[in-house]
Structure formats: C-alpha cells, structure tokens
Coordinates of C-alpha atoms and ligand atoms in Angstrom, one line a residue:
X1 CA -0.8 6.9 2.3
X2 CA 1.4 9.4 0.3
X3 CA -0.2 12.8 -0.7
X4 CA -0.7 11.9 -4.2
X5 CA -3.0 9.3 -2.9
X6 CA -5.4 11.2 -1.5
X7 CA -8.3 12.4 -3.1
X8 CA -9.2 16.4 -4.2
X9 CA -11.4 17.2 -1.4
X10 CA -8.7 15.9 1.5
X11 CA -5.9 17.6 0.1
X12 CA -7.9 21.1 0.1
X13 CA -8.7 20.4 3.9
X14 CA -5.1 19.8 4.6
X15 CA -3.8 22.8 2.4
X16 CA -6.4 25.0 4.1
X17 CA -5.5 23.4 7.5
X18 CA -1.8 24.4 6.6
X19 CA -0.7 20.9 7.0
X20 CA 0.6 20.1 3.3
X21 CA 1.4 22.9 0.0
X22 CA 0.9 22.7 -2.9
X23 CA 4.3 22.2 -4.0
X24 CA 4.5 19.1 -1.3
X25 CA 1.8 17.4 -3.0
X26 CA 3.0 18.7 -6.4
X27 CA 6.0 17.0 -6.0
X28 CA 4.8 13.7 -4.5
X29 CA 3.0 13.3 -7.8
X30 CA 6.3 14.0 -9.7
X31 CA 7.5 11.4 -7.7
X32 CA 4.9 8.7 -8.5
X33 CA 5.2 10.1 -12.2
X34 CA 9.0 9.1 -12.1
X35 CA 8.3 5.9 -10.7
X36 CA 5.4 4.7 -12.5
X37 CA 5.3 6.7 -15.5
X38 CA 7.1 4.3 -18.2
X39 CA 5.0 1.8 -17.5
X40 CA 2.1 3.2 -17.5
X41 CA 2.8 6.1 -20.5
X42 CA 0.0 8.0 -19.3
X43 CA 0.9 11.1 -20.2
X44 CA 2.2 12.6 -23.9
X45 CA 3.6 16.1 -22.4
X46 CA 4.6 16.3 -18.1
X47 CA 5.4 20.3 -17.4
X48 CA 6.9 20.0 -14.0
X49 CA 8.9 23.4 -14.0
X50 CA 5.6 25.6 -14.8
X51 CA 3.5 22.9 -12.4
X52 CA 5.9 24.3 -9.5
X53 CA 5.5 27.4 -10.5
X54 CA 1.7 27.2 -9.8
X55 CA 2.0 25.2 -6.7
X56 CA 4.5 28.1 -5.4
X57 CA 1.7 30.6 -6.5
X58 CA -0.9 28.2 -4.6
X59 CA 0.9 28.6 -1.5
X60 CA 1.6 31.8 -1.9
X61 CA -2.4 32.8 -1.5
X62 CA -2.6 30.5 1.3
X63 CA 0.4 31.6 3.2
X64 CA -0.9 35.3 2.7
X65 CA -4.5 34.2 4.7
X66 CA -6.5 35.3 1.2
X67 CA -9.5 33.5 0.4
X68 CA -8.5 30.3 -1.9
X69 CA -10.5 28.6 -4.1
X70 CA -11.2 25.0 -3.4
X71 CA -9.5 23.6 -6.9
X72 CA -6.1 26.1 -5.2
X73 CA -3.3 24.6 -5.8
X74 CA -4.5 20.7 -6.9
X75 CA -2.6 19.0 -9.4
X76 CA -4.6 18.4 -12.3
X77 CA -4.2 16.6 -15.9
X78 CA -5.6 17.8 -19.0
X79 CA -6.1 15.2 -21.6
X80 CA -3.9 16.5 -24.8
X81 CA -7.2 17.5 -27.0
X82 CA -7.7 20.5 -24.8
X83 CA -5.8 23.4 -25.7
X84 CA -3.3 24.8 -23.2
X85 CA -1.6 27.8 -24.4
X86 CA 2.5 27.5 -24.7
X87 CA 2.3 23.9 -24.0
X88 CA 2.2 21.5 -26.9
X89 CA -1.4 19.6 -27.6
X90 CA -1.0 16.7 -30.4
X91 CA -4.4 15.5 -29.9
X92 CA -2.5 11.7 -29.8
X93 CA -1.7 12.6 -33.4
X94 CA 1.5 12.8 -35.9
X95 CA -0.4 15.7 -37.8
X96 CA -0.8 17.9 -34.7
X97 CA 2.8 16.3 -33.1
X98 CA 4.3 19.9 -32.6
X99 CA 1.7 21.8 -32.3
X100 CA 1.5 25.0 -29.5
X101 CA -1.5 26.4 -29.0
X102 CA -1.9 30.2 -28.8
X103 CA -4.5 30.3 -26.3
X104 CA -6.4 28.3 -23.7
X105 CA -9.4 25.8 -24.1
X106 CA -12.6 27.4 -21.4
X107 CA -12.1 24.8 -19.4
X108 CA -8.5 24.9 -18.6
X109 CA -8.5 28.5 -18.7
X110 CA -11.4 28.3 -15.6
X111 CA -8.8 25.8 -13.7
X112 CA -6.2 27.5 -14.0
X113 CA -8.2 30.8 -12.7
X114 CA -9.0 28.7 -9.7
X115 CA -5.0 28.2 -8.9
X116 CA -5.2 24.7 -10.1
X117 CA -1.7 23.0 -10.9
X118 CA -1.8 21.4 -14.7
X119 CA 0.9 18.9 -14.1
X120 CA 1.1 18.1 -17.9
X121 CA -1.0 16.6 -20.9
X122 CA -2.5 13.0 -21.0
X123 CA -2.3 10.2 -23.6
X124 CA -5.3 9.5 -25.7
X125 CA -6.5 7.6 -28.9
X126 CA -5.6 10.3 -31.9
X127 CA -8.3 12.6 -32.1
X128 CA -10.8 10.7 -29.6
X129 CA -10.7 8.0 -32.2
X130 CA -10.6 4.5 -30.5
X131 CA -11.5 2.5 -27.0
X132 CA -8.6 1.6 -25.7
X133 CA -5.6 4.5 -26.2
X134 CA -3.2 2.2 -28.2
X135 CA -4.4 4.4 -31.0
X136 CA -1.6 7.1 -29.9
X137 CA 1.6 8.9 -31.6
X138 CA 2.5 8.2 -28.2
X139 CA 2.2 4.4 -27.8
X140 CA -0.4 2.5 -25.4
X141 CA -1.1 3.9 -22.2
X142 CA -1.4 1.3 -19.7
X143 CA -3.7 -0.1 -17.3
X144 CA -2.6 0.4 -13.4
X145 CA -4.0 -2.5 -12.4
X146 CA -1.9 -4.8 -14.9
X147 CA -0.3 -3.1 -17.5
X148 CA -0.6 -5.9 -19.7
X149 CA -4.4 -4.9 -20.0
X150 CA -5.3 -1.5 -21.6
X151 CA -6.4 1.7 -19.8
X152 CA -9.1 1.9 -22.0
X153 CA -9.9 5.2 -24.5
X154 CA -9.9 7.2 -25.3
X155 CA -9.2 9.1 -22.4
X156 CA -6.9 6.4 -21.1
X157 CA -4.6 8.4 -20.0
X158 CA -6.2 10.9 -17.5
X159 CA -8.2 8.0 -16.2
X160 CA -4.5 5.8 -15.7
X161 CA -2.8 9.4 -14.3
X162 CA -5.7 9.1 -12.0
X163 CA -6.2 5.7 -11.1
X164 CA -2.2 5.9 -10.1
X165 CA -1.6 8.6 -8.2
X166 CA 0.0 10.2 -11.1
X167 CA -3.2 12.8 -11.0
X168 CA -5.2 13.9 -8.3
X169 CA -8.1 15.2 -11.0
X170 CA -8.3 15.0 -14.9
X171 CA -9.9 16.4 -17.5
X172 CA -11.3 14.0 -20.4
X173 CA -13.5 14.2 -23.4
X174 CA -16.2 11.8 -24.1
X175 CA -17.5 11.5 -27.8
X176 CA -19.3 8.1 -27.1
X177 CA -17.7 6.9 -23.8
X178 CA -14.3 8.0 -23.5
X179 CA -14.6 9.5 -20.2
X180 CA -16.9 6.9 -18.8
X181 CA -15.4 3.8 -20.6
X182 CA -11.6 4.2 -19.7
X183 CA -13.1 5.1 -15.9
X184 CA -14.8 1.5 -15.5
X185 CA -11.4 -0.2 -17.0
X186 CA -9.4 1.4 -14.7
X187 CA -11.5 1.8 -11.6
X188 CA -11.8 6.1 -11.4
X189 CA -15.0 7.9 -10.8
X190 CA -15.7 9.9 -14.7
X191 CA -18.8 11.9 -15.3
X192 CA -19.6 12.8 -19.0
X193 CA -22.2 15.8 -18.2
X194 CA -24.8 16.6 -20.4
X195 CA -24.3 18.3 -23.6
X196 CA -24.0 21.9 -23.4
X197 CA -23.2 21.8 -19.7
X198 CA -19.3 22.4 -20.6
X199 CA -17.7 24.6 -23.2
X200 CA -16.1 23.4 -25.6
X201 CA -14.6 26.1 -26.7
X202 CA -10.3 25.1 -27.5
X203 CA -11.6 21.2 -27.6
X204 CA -10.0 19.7 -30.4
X205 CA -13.4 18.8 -32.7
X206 CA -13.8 15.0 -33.4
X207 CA -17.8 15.0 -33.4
X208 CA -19.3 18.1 -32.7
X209 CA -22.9 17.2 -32.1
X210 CA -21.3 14.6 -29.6
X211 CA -18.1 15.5 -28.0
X212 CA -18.3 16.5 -24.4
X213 CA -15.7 17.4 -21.8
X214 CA -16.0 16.1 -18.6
X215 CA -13.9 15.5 -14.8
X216 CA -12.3 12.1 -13.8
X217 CA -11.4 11.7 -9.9
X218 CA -11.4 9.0 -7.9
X219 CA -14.7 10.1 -6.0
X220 CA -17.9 11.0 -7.3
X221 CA -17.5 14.3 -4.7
X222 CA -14.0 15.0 -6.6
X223 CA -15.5 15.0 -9.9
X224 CA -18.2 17.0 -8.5
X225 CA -15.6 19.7 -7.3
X226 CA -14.2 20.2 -10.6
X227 CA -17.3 19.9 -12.6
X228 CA -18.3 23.6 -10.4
X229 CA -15.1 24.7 -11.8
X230 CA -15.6 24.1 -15.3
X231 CA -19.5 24.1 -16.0
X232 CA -21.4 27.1 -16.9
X233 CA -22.2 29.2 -19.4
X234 CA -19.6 30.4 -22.4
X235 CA -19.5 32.8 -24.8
X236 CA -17.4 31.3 -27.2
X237 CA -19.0 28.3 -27.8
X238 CA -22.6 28.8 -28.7
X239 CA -23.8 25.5 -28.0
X240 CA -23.0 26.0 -24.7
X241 CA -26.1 26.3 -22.2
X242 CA -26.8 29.6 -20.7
X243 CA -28.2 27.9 -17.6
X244 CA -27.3 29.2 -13.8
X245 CA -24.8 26.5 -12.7
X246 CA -26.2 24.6 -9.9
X247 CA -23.5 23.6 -6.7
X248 CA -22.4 19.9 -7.4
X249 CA -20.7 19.8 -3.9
X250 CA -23.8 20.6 -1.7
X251 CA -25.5 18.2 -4.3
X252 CA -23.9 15.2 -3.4
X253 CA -24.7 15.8 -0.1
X254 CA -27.8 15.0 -0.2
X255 CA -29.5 11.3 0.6
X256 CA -31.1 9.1 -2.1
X257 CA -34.0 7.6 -0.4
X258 CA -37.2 7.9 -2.3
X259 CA -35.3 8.1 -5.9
X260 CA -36.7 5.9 -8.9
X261 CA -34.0 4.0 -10.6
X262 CA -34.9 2.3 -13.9
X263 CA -32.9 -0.3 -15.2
X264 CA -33.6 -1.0 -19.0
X265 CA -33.9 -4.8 -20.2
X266 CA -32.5 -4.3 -23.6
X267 CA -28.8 -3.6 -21.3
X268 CA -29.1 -6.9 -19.3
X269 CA -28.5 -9.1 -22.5
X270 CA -26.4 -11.6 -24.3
X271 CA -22.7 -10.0 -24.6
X272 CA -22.7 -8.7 -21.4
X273 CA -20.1 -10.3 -19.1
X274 CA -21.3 -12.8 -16.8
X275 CA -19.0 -11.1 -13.9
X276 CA -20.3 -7.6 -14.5
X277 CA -24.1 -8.7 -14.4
X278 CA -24.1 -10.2 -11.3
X279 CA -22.0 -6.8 -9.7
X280 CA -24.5 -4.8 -10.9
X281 CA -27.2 -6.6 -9.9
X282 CA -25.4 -6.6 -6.6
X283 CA -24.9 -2.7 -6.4
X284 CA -28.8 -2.5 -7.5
X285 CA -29.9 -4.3 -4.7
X286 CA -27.6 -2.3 -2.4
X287 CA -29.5 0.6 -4.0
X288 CA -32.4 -0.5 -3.1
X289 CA -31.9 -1.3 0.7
X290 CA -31.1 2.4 0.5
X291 CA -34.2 3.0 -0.3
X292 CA -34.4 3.6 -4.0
X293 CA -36.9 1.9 -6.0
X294 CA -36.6 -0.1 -8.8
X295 CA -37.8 -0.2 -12.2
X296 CA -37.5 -2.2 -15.1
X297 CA -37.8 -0.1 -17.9
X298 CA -37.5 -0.5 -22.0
X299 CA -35.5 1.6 -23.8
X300 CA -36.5 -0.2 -27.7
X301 CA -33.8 1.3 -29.8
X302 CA -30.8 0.4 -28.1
X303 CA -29.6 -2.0 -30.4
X304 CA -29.4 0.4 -33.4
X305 CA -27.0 2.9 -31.1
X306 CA -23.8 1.2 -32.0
X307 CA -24.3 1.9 -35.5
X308 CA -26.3 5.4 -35.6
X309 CA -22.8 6.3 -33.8
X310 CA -20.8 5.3 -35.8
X311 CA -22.2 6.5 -38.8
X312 CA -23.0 10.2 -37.3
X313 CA -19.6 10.0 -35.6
X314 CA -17.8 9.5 -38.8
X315 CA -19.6 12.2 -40.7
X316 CA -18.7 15.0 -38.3
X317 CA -15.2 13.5 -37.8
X318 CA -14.8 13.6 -41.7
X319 CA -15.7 17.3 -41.7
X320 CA -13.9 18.3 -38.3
X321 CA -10.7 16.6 -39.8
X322 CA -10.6 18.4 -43.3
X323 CA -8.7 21.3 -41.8
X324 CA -5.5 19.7 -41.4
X325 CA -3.7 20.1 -44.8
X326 CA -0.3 20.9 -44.2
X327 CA -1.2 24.4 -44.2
X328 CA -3.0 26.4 -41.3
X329 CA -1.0 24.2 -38.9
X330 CA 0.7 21.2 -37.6
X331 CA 2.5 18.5 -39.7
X332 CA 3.6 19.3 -43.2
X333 CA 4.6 16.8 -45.8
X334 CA 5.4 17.3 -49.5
X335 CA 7.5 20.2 -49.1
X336 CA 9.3 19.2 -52.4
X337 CA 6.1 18.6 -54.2
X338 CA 5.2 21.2 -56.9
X339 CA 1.5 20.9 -56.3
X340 CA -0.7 21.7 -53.4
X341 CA -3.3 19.0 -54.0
X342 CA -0.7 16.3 -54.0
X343 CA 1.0 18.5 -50.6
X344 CA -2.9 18.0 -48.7
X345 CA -2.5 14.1 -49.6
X346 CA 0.9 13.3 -48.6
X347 CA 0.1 15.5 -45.3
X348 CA -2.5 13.6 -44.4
X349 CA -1.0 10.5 -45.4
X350 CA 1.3 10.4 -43.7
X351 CA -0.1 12.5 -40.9
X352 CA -3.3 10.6 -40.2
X353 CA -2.9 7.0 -38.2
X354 CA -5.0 4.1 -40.0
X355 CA -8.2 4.6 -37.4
X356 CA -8.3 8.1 -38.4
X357 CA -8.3 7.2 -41.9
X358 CA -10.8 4.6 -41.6
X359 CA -13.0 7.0 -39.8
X360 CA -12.8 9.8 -42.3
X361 CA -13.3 7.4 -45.2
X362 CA -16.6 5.9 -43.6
X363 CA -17.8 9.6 -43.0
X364 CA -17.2 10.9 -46.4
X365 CA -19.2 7.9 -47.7
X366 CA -21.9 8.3 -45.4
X367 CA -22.1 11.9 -46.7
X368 CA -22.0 11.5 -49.8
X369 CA -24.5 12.3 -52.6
X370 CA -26.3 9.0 -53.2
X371 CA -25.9 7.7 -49.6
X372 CA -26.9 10.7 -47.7
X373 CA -30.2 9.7 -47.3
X374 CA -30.0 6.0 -46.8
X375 CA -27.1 6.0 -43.9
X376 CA -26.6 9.8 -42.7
X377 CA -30.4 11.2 -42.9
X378 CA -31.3 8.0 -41.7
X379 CA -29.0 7.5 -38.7
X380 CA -30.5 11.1 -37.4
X381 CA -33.9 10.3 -37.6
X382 CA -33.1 6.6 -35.3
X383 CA -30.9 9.2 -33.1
X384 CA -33.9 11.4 -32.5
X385 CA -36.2 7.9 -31.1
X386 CA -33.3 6.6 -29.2
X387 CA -33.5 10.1 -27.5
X388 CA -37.5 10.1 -27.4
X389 CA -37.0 6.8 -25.4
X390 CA -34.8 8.7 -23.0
X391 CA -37.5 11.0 -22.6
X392 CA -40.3 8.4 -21.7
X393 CA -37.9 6.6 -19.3
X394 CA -37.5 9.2 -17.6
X395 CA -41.2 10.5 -16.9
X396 CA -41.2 7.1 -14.8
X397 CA -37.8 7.4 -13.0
X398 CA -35.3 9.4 -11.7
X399 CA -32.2 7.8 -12.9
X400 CA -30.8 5.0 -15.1
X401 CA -28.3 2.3 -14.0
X402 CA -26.6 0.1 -16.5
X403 CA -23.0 -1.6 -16.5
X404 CA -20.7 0.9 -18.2
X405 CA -18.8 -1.8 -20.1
X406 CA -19.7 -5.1 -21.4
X407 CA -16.7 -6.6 -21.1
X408 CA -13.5 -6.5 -18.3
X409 CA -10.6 -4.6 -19.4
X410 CA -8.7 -6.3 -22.1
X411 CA -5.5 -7.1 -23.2
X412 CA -3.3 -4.9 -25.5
X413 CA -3.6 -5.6 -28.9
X414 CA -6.4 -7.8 -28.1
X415 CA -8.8 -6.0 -30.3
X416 CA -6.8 -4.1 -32.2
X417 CA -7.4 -6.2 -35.8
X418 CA -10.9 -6.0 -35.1
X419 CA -12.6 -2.7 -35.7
X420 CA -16.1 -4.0 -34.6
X421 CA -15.1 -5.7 -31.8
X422 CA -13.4 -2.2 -30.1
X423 CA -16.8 0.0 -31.4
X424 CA -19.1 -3.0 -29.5
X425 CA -16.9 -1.7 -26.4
X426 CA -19.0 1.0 -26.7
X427 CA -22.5 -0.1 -26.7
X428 CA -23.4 1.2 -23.3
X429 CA -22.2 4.9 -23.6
X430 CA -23.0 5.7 -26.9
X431 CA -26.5 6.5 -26.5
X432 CA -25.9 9.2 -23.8
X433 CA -24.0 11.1 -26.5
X434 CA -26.6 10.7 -28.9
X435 CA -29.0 11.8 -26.2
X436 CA -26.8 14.4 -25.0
X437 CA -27.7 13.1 -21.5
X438 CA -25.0 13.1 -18.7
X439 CA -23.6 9.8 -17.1
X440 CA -21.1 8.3 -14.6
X441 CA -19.2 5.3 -14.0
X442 CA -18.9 4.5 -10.6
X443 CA -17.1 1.0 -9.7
X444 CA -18.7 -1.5 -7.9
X445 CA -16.6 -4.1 -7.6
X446 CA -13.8 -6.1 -8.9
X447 CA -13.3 -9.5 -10.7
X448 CA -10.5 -11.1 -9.6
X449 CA -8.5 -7.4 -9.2
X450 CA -9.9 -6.2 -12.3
X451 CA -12.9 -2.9 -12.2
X452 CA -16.4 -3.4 -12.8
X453 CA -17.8 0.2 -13.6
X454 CA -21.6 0.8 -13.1
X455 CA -23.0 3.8 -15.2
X456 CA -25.4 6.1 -13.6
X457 CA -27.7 8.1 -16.2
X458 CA -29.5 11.1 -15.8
X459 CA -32.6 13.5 -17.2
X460 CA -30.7 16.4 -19.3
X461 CA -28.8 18.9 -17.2
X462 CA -29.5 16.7 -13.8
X463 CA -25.6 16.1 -13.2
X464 CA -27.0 16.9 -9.5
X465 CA -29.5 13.3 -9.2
X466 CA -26.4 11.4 -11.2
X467 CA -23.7 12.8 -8.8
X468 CA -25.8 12.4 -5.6
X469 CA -26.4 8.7 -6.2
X470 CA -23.0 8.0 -7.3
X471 CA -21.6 9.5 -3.9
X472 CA -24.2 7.8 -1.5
X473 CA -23.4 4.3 -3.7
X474 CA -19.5 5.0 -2.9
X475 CA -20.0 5.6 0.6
X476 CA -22.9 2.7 1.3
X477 CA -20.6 0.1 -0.5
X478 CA -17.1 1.1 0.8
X479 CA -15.6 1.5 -2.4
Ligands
LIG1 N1 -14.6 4.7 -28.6 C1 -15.5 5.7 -29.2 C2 -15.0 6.1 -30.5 O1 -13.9 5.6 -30.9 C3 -15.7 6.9 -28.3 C4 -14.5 7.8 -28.3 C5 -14.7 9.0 -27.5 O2 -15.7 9.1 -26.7 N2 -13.9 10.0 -27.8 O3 -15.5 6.9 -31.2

C-alpha cells in the first residue's frame, strides 16, 4: 500500500512514530495526482510548490520534538468554493475563472493553523449547482471506479481526490447533498454536519439558509478528525453556533449497542434501486445484531422535499448570485459597451453556465411579486413540517438510516438533458438541509464494483451519535 493510500489517522501514527514526513507522503500523492489526474480531472487548481512547502514546515515541528497537531502535516483538498487566499477559487465557474482571493475561508484558515498540507483546489458543479460535477468551467470530474460513470456533485471532485489516493482528506460543501451524494457514488466516507456546526465564513454563497461545509475521508474516524479541526464557533459568520465543540475522535470510540435506529417508510419506495434496497436492508440487519434496535418510523412530508428545495434553493441562489456584474470582481464582458446595464448582461451572459441560469431564473420567479406567496412563502411553511417531522422521529429514536442515493452512479451525460431527473438524485439529502440536520454516507456494499452509500441521520448538533455508528458499521462490516 503506498502512503497516499492510507487513511488520515495511520499517517499521523507513522509521522509521529518518525517512520514517514510529510513531504514523503506529500509527494506520493503528487505521484498518484500525475498518474491519475487526467483521467479523473478532479481537481481545478494542484499547488505542489506551496504543498511542499507546508509538508517541509510539517516536518520541521516534528523533527524539532514540539507538540504537533493531529491534522500536522496531512495532505488535504479544499473544494474550489472555499476561499484560499493567493490561490485562485473559480467556484467551477467562467465568472469567478481568475479570481484570487484576499483572504482565507474559517475553515481552511483552521487547517492550515493545524499544519495541514492543501495540496490544491477540487472540481465542482459551478457554484454547487448540479449532482454530478459535469457542470464545471473545468470539464467532468470522473468517477475512480470507471471513469465513464460520474463522480457525482457537486463535490465530485474532493470525493474522486479522495476515493483515489489523490487526497488523503477533503473539504466539501453540501447545499442539498453534495457532500453526501458524490461520497455514496464514489465510495468515501462524507459527513454534512448540522447547520451552524461550521463556519461559513469565505464559502462561496449558493443557498445560504442551506449550504454547509463538511469533511470527506475514507473513514468515518478520518472525517471525524477533521470535523475537530474545523467545527466550532466563529465570529464572522453569525449563523454560526456558539456551542462548546464536543471531541469527534473519542466519539467514535464509543460502542452502539442500545441505540434506536428508525428507518422511515416513505424512503423504502418505488424509485429506489432494487440493488441498493436490499444492501441497506443488509447493513440494517447487521445493525441490529450489534445491538441496535429498529424502528419503522414515518416521516409524512418527504415527498414534497424535492421541490420545497428547489424552489428555496433557487431563491437564495438568485440573490447570492446578483453580485457578480462585471464589476466588484471576476469576469468582465462588454468592455466596449457604452452602458453599464447592457455591461451586467453580457457579464453574466456570458459568465454564467446554462444550470446557473436556469437556477437564477427559477428563483427570481419564485420571488417575485405575484408568486411570492404561492411558491416561496409556501415552500417555507412545508420546510418548517418536514423539519417538525424530524423532530417527532427523533423523540422515538436515536438515529435515522436511509440509502443516500436512489440510484447507482451513472453515466456522463446520462442525465445531463434532463433537469428533473439530476434534482430526483437528490431526494434523500435534501431534507437534511432543509432541516439543518447533520448526515453521513457510509458505503455498505457494492453492486457489481459500483458504491452503495447508506446515509446515517442525526438529532441537531449530534455529529457524535452519527459518527459513532458510522465507525462501529465500518469496522463490524469490513468495509
Ligand atoms: N444537487 C443539489 C443542487 O444542485 C445539491 C447541490 C449541493 O449540495 N451543493 O442543488
């Protein structure tokens, strides 16, 4: 097993032992970038001169005996909505292609304070807009498994980096799944945590009232090591919770016997894959042998999630994406026109991709005077009882377990005609954004080679309960 196979946790062992550095590892993840890497087009920026730099820094603390942080010296990927400061963030995006930020998002500023390596900036659907990264400025990222299959979105990219060996860790975003969903497609452990848990402080805003950034690792203990990193309390974004921030690692630790775990009927139904039913129901009953005990439980609004997302989605996205006019920053077109109105249009003509479009026209219609009440007002009042259902469920059990996906990875371009058909991708996440709850995919399995990802929910600000289970499941089942 090369170095860049490893996981997070065995790597800080062996750096503390003094049997790797950083730079070792660093560079065997260059390696598998060079190998790999046009294939897979997982990443939009790689920064191996200033990724060096920090492994050299890494190994400098540990040479000198001082105290190292666990994250010290770990390559890391930062999907490119986060701001890093001096390295380009396009956000997947023709309006934001050249743009350098000026300062740090919180949570890469907090990585980088623990001696992390960034090794560069991932592919993604432009602005978080899509389920399957072939939205991109960049092109498709690709699955690892078969690159004929996409890596799913629209954190594809830091879920492929991962899945490869091309990252050790990532950070993603999930708006409605994109942590979660591209995890299940490509076989990585992602965690979405509740909102608030994270800053979001330097996140590029797609939906406010939704977007969430989260870890992807291959292990459910990984993800837990960077979520202690990156969790807590900020500042600068006012959302964020002022809550102490509990210790994932010891969390995990712990055993799951004696849990409650509900599993709601209205996932279990027609559209779901065949395959990914019975590997559930499979992991569920290894669950249960664990001792956890099941529940069926009803969570009635379900079905109207798809679309309460999509309409709340839009409306924020329409607002969020008004600032890019050729003016403050990024992408300019129009230079030779005479008038500024006509400038903002050919800008964001030619700046926006056609999802991006479609989005913001769907939001400003859903906002607008006249249709406010019927689609917006509405679609916040059915959020609000898909929450309350949360909230009942979870006076009966301890955590939720639903497929993360109703579908196997697909092919590229499969979908790509079809609006609908990419947002029904979605139907399983979307309601833990609406909720602001946290969730996990986990695999459980494969179907003939390709990921099945099970998605483990839990009560608000219990990321402890979801990544507990999601480590006992990984060791119990082998996987
Ligand atoms: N696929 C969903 C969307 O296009 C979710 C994306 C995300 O979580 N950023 O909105």
């Amino acid at each position: 097993m090369e170095l860049c196979d490893k996981s997070a946790l065995d790597l800080a062992t062996l750096l503390r032992k003094g049997e790797t550095t950083s730079r070792e590892i660093t560079e065997s993840l260059f390696k598998r970038i060079e190998k790999k890497e046009k294939t897979l087009n997982a990443y939009i920026t790689t920064a191996k001169e200033s990724a060096l730099k920090q492994a050299d820094n890494a190994d400098e603390g540990f040479r000198s005996g001082k105290d190292m942080p666990l994250l010290a010296g770990i390559p890391i990927a930062v999907k490119d909505i986060l701001c890093t400061r001096g390295m380009r963030t396009t956000c997947g995006s023709k309006i934001l292609e050249n743009f350098i930020p000026t300062y740090n998002a919180t949570a890469v500023e907090r990585v980088l304070k623990e001696g992390a390596v960034i090794i560069g900036k991932t592919n993604m659907d432009e602005f978080g807009m899509g389920s399957s990264t072939e939205n991109s400025i960049a092109g498709p990222a690709r699955n690892p498994v078969d690159p004929q299959l996409v890596a799913g979105g629209s954190s594809g990219g830091s879920a492929a980096a991962v899945a490869s060996g091309e990252a050790i860790l990532a950070l993603g975003t999930d708006t409605g799944g994109s942590i979660r969903q591209p995890s299940a497609f490509c076989g990585t452990t992602g965690l979405k945590p509740t909102y608030g848990r994270v800053s979001r402080y330097g996140v590029i805003a797609y939906a406010s009232s939704l977007d969430q950034v989260g870890p992807i690792g291959m292990t459910a203990e990984d993800c837990a090591m960077l979520l202690n990193v990156i969790a807590g309390h900020d500042s600068l974004d006012s959302t964020s919770a002022d809550l102490k921030r509990p210790d994932f690692l010891q969390a995990v630790k712990k055993d799951i016997r004696g849990l409650k775990a509900g599993l709601p009927k209205e996932y279990f139904i027609e559209g779901l894959d065949r395959g990914i039913k019975k590997k559930i129901d499979e992991a569920v009953k290894l669950l249960e042998k664990n001792g956890v005990e099941i529940i069926e439980i009803s969570l009635p609004h379900t079905k109207y999630a798809v679309s309460v997302y999509y309409l709340i989605a839009t409306a924020e996205a329409s607002s969020n994406l008004a600032r890019y006019d050729g003016v403050k920053y990024g992408f300019r077109s129009g230079d030779d026109i005479d008038d500024v109105i006509r400038m903002y249009e050919a800008t964001r003509d030619e700046g926006f991709g056609q999802e991006v479009k479609r989005r913001i026209m769907l939001g400003t219609y859903v906002l607008s005077a006249g249709y406010y009440d019927a689609y917006y007002l509405k679609a916040q009042k059915i959020r609000t009882m898909i929450k309350i259902d949360f909230d009942r469920a979870f006076k009966e059990v301890d955590f939720i377990i639903t497929p993360t996906t109703p579908c196997l990875p697909f092919k590229l371009g499969e979908k790509l005609s079809d609006p609908l058909q990419m947002y029904l991708v979605d139907i399983y996440t979307v309601s833990l954004n609406l909720s602001g709850l946290p969730g996990m995919s986990v695999k459980c399995g494969d179907i003939n080679g390709l990921p099945v990802g099970m998605q483990i929910i839990g009560k608000a600000f219990d990321e402890e309960t979801v990544l507990r289970v999601g480590n006992r499941y990984q060791q119990i089942a082998g996987i």
